[in-house]
mmCIF file of C-alpha atoms in Angstrom:
data_model
loop_
_atom_site.group_PDB
_atom_site.id
_atom_site.type_symbol
_atom_site.label_atom_id
_atom_site.label_comp_id
_atom_site.label_asym_id
_atom_site.label_seq_id
_atom_site.Cartn_x
_atom_site.Cartn_y
_atom_site.Cartn_z
ATOM 1 C CA MET A 1 -2.762 -23.590 3.964
ATOM 2 C CA VAL A 2 -4.419 -22.812 0.720
ATOM 3 C CA LEU A 3 -6.182 -19.831 2.221
ATOM 4 C CA LEU A 4 -2.815 -18.495 3.589
ATOM 5 C CA ALA A 5 -1.420 -18.732 0.060
ATOM 6 C CA LEU A 6 -4.359 -17.072 -1.507
ATOM 7 C CA PHE A 7 -4.896 -14.181 1.093
ATOM 8 C CA THR A 8 -1.345 -12.958 2.000
ATOM 9 C CA PHE A 9 -0.679 -9.460 3.385
ATOM 10 C CA SER A 10 2.144 -7.794 4.952
ATOM 11 C CA CYS A 11 3.183 -4.384 6.270
ATOM 12 C CA SER A 12 6.336 -2.336 6.454
ATOM 13 C CA THR A 13 7.646 0.685 8.234
ATOM 14 C CA ASP A 14 10.711 2.908 7.818
ATOM 15 C CA SER A 15 13.194 0.278 9.059
ATOM 16 C CA LEU A 16 13.169 -2.381 6.214
ATOM 17 C CA ASP A 17 15.238 -2.841 3.060
ATOM 18 C CA GLU A 18 17.851 -0.238 3.581
ATOM 19 C CA THR A 19 20.454 -1.852 1.203
ATOM 20 C CA SER A 20 18.467 -2.273 -2.054
ATOM 21 C CA ASN A 21 19.130 0.216 -4.907
ATOM 22 C CA SER A 22 16.103 -0.326 -7.105
ATOM 23 C CA VAL A 23 13.222 2.052 -7.094
ATOM 24 C CA ASN A 24 11.137 3.437 -9.872
ATOM 25 C CA THR A 25 11.675 7.199 -9.955
ATOM 26 C CA ASN A 26 9.388 7.657 -12.959
ATOM 27 C CA ILE A 27 6.119 9.214 -12.103
ATOM 28 C CA ILE A 28 3.378 6.968 -13.529
ATOM 29 C CA VAL A 29 -0.128 7.587 -12.171
ATOM 30 C CA PRO A 30 -2.534 5.324 -13.683
ATOM 31 C CA GLU A 31 -6.329 5.940 -13.762
ATOM 32 C CA THR A 32 -7.884 5.242 -10.385
ATOM 33 C CA LYS A 33 -9.788 1.992 -10.297
ATOM 34 C CA ILE A 34 -13.071 1.601 -8.601
ATOM 35 C CA ILE A 35 -11.536 -0.980 -6.076
ATOM 36 C CA GLU A 36 -8.933 1.606 -5.230
ATOM 37 C CA ILE A 37 -11.615 4.374 -4.571
ATOM 38 C CA GLU A 38 -13.584 1.928 -2.281
ATOM 39 C CA ILE A 39 -10.386 1.063 -0.383
ATOM 40 C CA VAL A 40 -9.542 4.760 0.162
ATOM 41 C CA GLU A 41 -13.072 5.449 1.328
ATOM 42 C CA LEU A 42 -13.117 2.333 3.582
ATOM 43 C CA ILE A 43 -9.837 3.250 5.286
ATOM 44 C CA ASN A 44 -10.909 6.929 5.717
ATOM 45 C CA ASP A 45 -14.301 5.934 7.064
ATOM 46 C CA TYR A 46 -12.506 3.626 9.580
ATOM 47 C CA ARG A 47 -10.335 6.361 10.671
ATOM 48 C CA ILE A 48 -13.127 8.844 11.112
ATOM 49 C CA SER A 49 -15.117 6.222 12.995
ATOM 50 C CA LEU A 50 -12.148 6.287 15.621
ATOM 51 C CA GLY A 51 -12.033 10.016 15.660
ATOM 52 C CA LEU A 52 -8.965 10.380 13.468
ATOM 53 C CA ASN A 53 -8.378 12.673 10.498
ATOM 54 C CA PRO A 54 -9.066 11.393 7.062
ATOM 55 C CA LEU A 55 -5.996 11.042 4.891
ATOM 56 C CA ASN A 56 -5.368 12.888 1.632
ATOM 57 C CA ASN A 57 -4.638 11.319 -1.786
ATOM 58 C CA MET A 58 -1.368 12.204 -3.375
ATOM 59 C CA ASP A 59 -0.363 11.278 -6.907
ATOM 60 C CA VAL A 60 3.285 10.920 -6.135
ATOM 61 C CA ILE A 61 2.347 8.297 -3.305
ATOM 62 C CA LYS A 62 0.148 6.648 -5.878
ATOM 63 C CA SER A 63 2.882 6.387 -8.401
ATOM 64 C CA GLN A 64 5.227 4.721 -5.949
ATOM 65 C CA ALA A 65 2.478 2.283 -4.832
ATOM 66 C CA PHE A 66 1.657 1.447 -8.499
ATOM 67 C CA SER A 67 5.310 0.710 -9.146
ATOM 68 C CA HIS A 68 5.487 -1.611 -6.333
ATOM 69 C CA THR A 69 2.325 -3.436 -7.269
ATOM 70 C CA ASP A 70 3.600 -3.809 -10.848
ATOM 71 C CA TYR A 71 6.950 -5.138 -9.311
ATOM 72 C CA MET A 72 5.132 -7.705 -7.164
ATOM 73 C CA ILE A 73 3.030 -8.922 -10.109
ATOM 74 C CA GLU A 74 6.097 -9.121 -12.328
ATOM 75 C CA HIS A 75 7.943 -11.279 -9.683
ATOM 76 C CA ASP A 76 4.871 -13.123 -8.652
ATOM 77 C CA ASN A 77 5.576 -12.462 -4.922
ATOM 78 C CA VAL A 78 4.028 -10.250 -2.218
ATOM 79 C CA SER A 79 6.943 -8.306 -0.684
ATOM 80 C CA HIS A 80 8.215 -5.041 0.765
ATOM 81 C CA ASP A 81 11.298 -5.268 -1.713
ATOM 82 C CA ASN A 82 12.756 -1.867 -2.180
ATOM 83 C CA PHE A 83 10.666 -0.218 0.584
ATOM 84 C CA TYR A 84 13.642 1.912 1.731
ATOM 85 C CA GLN A 85 14.063 3.410 -1.807
ATOM 86 C CA ARG A 86 10.294 4.217 -1.962
ATOM 87 C CA ARG A 87 10.542 5.751 1.493
ATOM 88 C CA ASN A 88 13.513 7.889 0.596
ATOM 89 C CA TYR A 89 11.788 8.937 -2.667
ATOM 90 C CA LEU A 90 8.806 10.206 -0.797
ATOM 91 C CA VAL A 91 10.996 11.825 1.895
ATOM 92 C CA SER A 92 12.819 13.795 -1.001
ATOM 93 C CA ASN A 93 9.856 14.443 -3.182
ATOM 94 C CA VAL A 94 7.091 15.206 -0.765
ATOM 95 C CA GLY A 95 8.692 15.948 2.308
ATOM 96 C CA ALA A 96 7.536 12.808 4.228
ATOM 97 C CA ASN A 97 8.902 12.513 7.839
ATOM 98 C CA THR A 98 7.366 9.013 8.213
ATOM 99 C CA VAL A 99 6.483 6.355 5.607
ATOM 100 C CA SER A 100 4.759 2.965 5.999
ATOM 101 C CA GLU A 101 3.062 0.342 3.773
ATOM 102 C CA ASN A 102 0.697 -2.440 3.703
ATOM 103 C CA VAL A 103 0.690 -4.976 0.843
ATOM 104 C CA ALA A 104 -1.624 -7.896 0.235
ATOM 105 C CA TYR A 105 -2.434 -10.491 -2.393
ATOM 106 C CA GLY A 106 -5.462 -12.562 -3.404
ATOM 107 C CA PHE A 107 -8.311 -10.518 -1.862
ATOM 108 C CA THR A 108 -11.059 -10.018 -4.419
ATOM 109 C CA SER A 109 -12.829 -6.987 -2.824
ATOM 110 C CA ALA A 110 -12.030 -3.697 -1.194
ATOM 111 C CA GLU A 111 -13.964 -4.866 1.879
ATOM 112 C CA SER A 112 -11.935 -8.077 2.214
ATOM 113 C CA VAL A 113 -8.468 -6.547 1.992
ATOM 114 C CA VAL A 114 -9.294 -3.608 4.301
ATOM 115 C CA ASN A 115 -10.915 -5.950 6.803
ATOM 116 C CA ALA A 116 -7.794 -8.162 6.695
ATOM 117 C CA TRP A 117 -5.601 -5.241 7.313
ATOM 118 C CA ILE A 118 -7.825 -4.013 10.159
ATOM 119 C CA ASN A 119 -7.849 -7.428 11.820
ATOM 120 C CA SER A 120 -3.985 -7.518 11.831
ATOM 121 C CA ASP A 121 -2.408 -5.477 14.555
ATOM 122 C CA SER A 122 0.669 -4.262 12.514
ATOM 123 C CA HIS A 123 -1.457 -3.370 9.562
ATOM 124 C CA ARG A 124 -4.181 -1.770 11.609
ATOM 125 C CA GLU A 125 -1.228 0.463 13.195
ATOM 126 C CA ASN A 126 -0.539 1.740 9.729
ATOM 127 C CA ILE A 127 -4.154 2.437 9.001
ATOM 128 C CA ILE A 128 -4.667 4.241 12.177
ATOM 129 C CA GLY A 129 -1.183 5.836 12.495
ATOM 130 C CA ASP A 130 -0.333 9.482 12.628
ATOM 131 C CA TYR A 131 -0.246 10.128 8.935
ATOM 132 C CA THR A 132 -1.448 13.001 6.751
ATOM 133 C CA ASP A 133 -1.627 11.386 3.163
ATOM 134 C CA PHE A 134 -1.853 7.939 1.582
ATOM 135 C CA ASP A 135 -2.751 6.217 -1.668
ATOM 136 C CA ILE A 136 -3.257 2.746 -2.921
ATOM 137 C CA SER A 137 -2.545 0.690 -5.921
ATOM 138 C CA ALA A 138 -4.597 -2.441 -6.879
ATOM 139 C CA ASP A 139 -3.857 -4.460 -9.956
ATOM 140 C CA GLN A 140 -4.473 -7.979 -11.244
ATOM 141 C CA ASN A 141 -1.912 -10.440 -12.658
ATOM 142 C CA SER A 142 -2.543 -12.364 -15.946
ATOM 143 C CA GLU A 143 -4.534 -15.017 -13.908
ATOM 144 C CA GLY A 144 -6.859 -12.274 -12.421
ATOM 145 C CA LYS A 145 -5.451 -12.424 -8.940
ATOM 146 C CA TRP A 146 -5.236 -8.931 -7.055
ATOM 147 C CA TYR A 147 -2.039 -7.427 -5.660
ATOM 148 C CA TYR A 148 -2.248 -4.375 -3.391
ATOM 149 C CA THR A 149 0.248 -1.670 -2.114
ATOM 150 C CA ASN A 150 -1.094 0.931 0.275
ATOM 151 C CA ILE A 151 1.499 3.632 1.258
ATOM 152 C CA PHE A 152 0.914 6.023 4.262
ATOM 153 C CA VAL A 153 2.957 9.180 4.691
ATOM 154 C CA LYS A 154 3.200 11.850 7.420
ATOM 155 C CA LYS A 155 4.515 15.185 6.319
#
């Protein structure tokens, strides 16, 4: 049970959270962390190993991922709260046709969080899905626990 609490992850697609009105529309793109670079590389390496196209990074996606990671830390809860608003923002501002996201909590390395997502059917579907762009936000709460938001977009 402790492992479940420490290593939680979830994924979302276009259909969740259609009634909430809260989304950060301010574009804040923090400096990229080493762990985020590693996650991007691991996901793209995995896609390439399957014969899929690598995904492009996009600051607008990173800003939405960052905002949601900050939200999860602030609320001490791993969630897809306000996903529909992030999706609509990306549809309006980058021309996204499809948006999905993976979130996670507690993993201490890029390898561990990416492996957890790959070993989960629904998360793997997002990673190997028909997408063109993505970005990641990883940040720590005041106790040093990591939270992750990985958003995928098809334009």
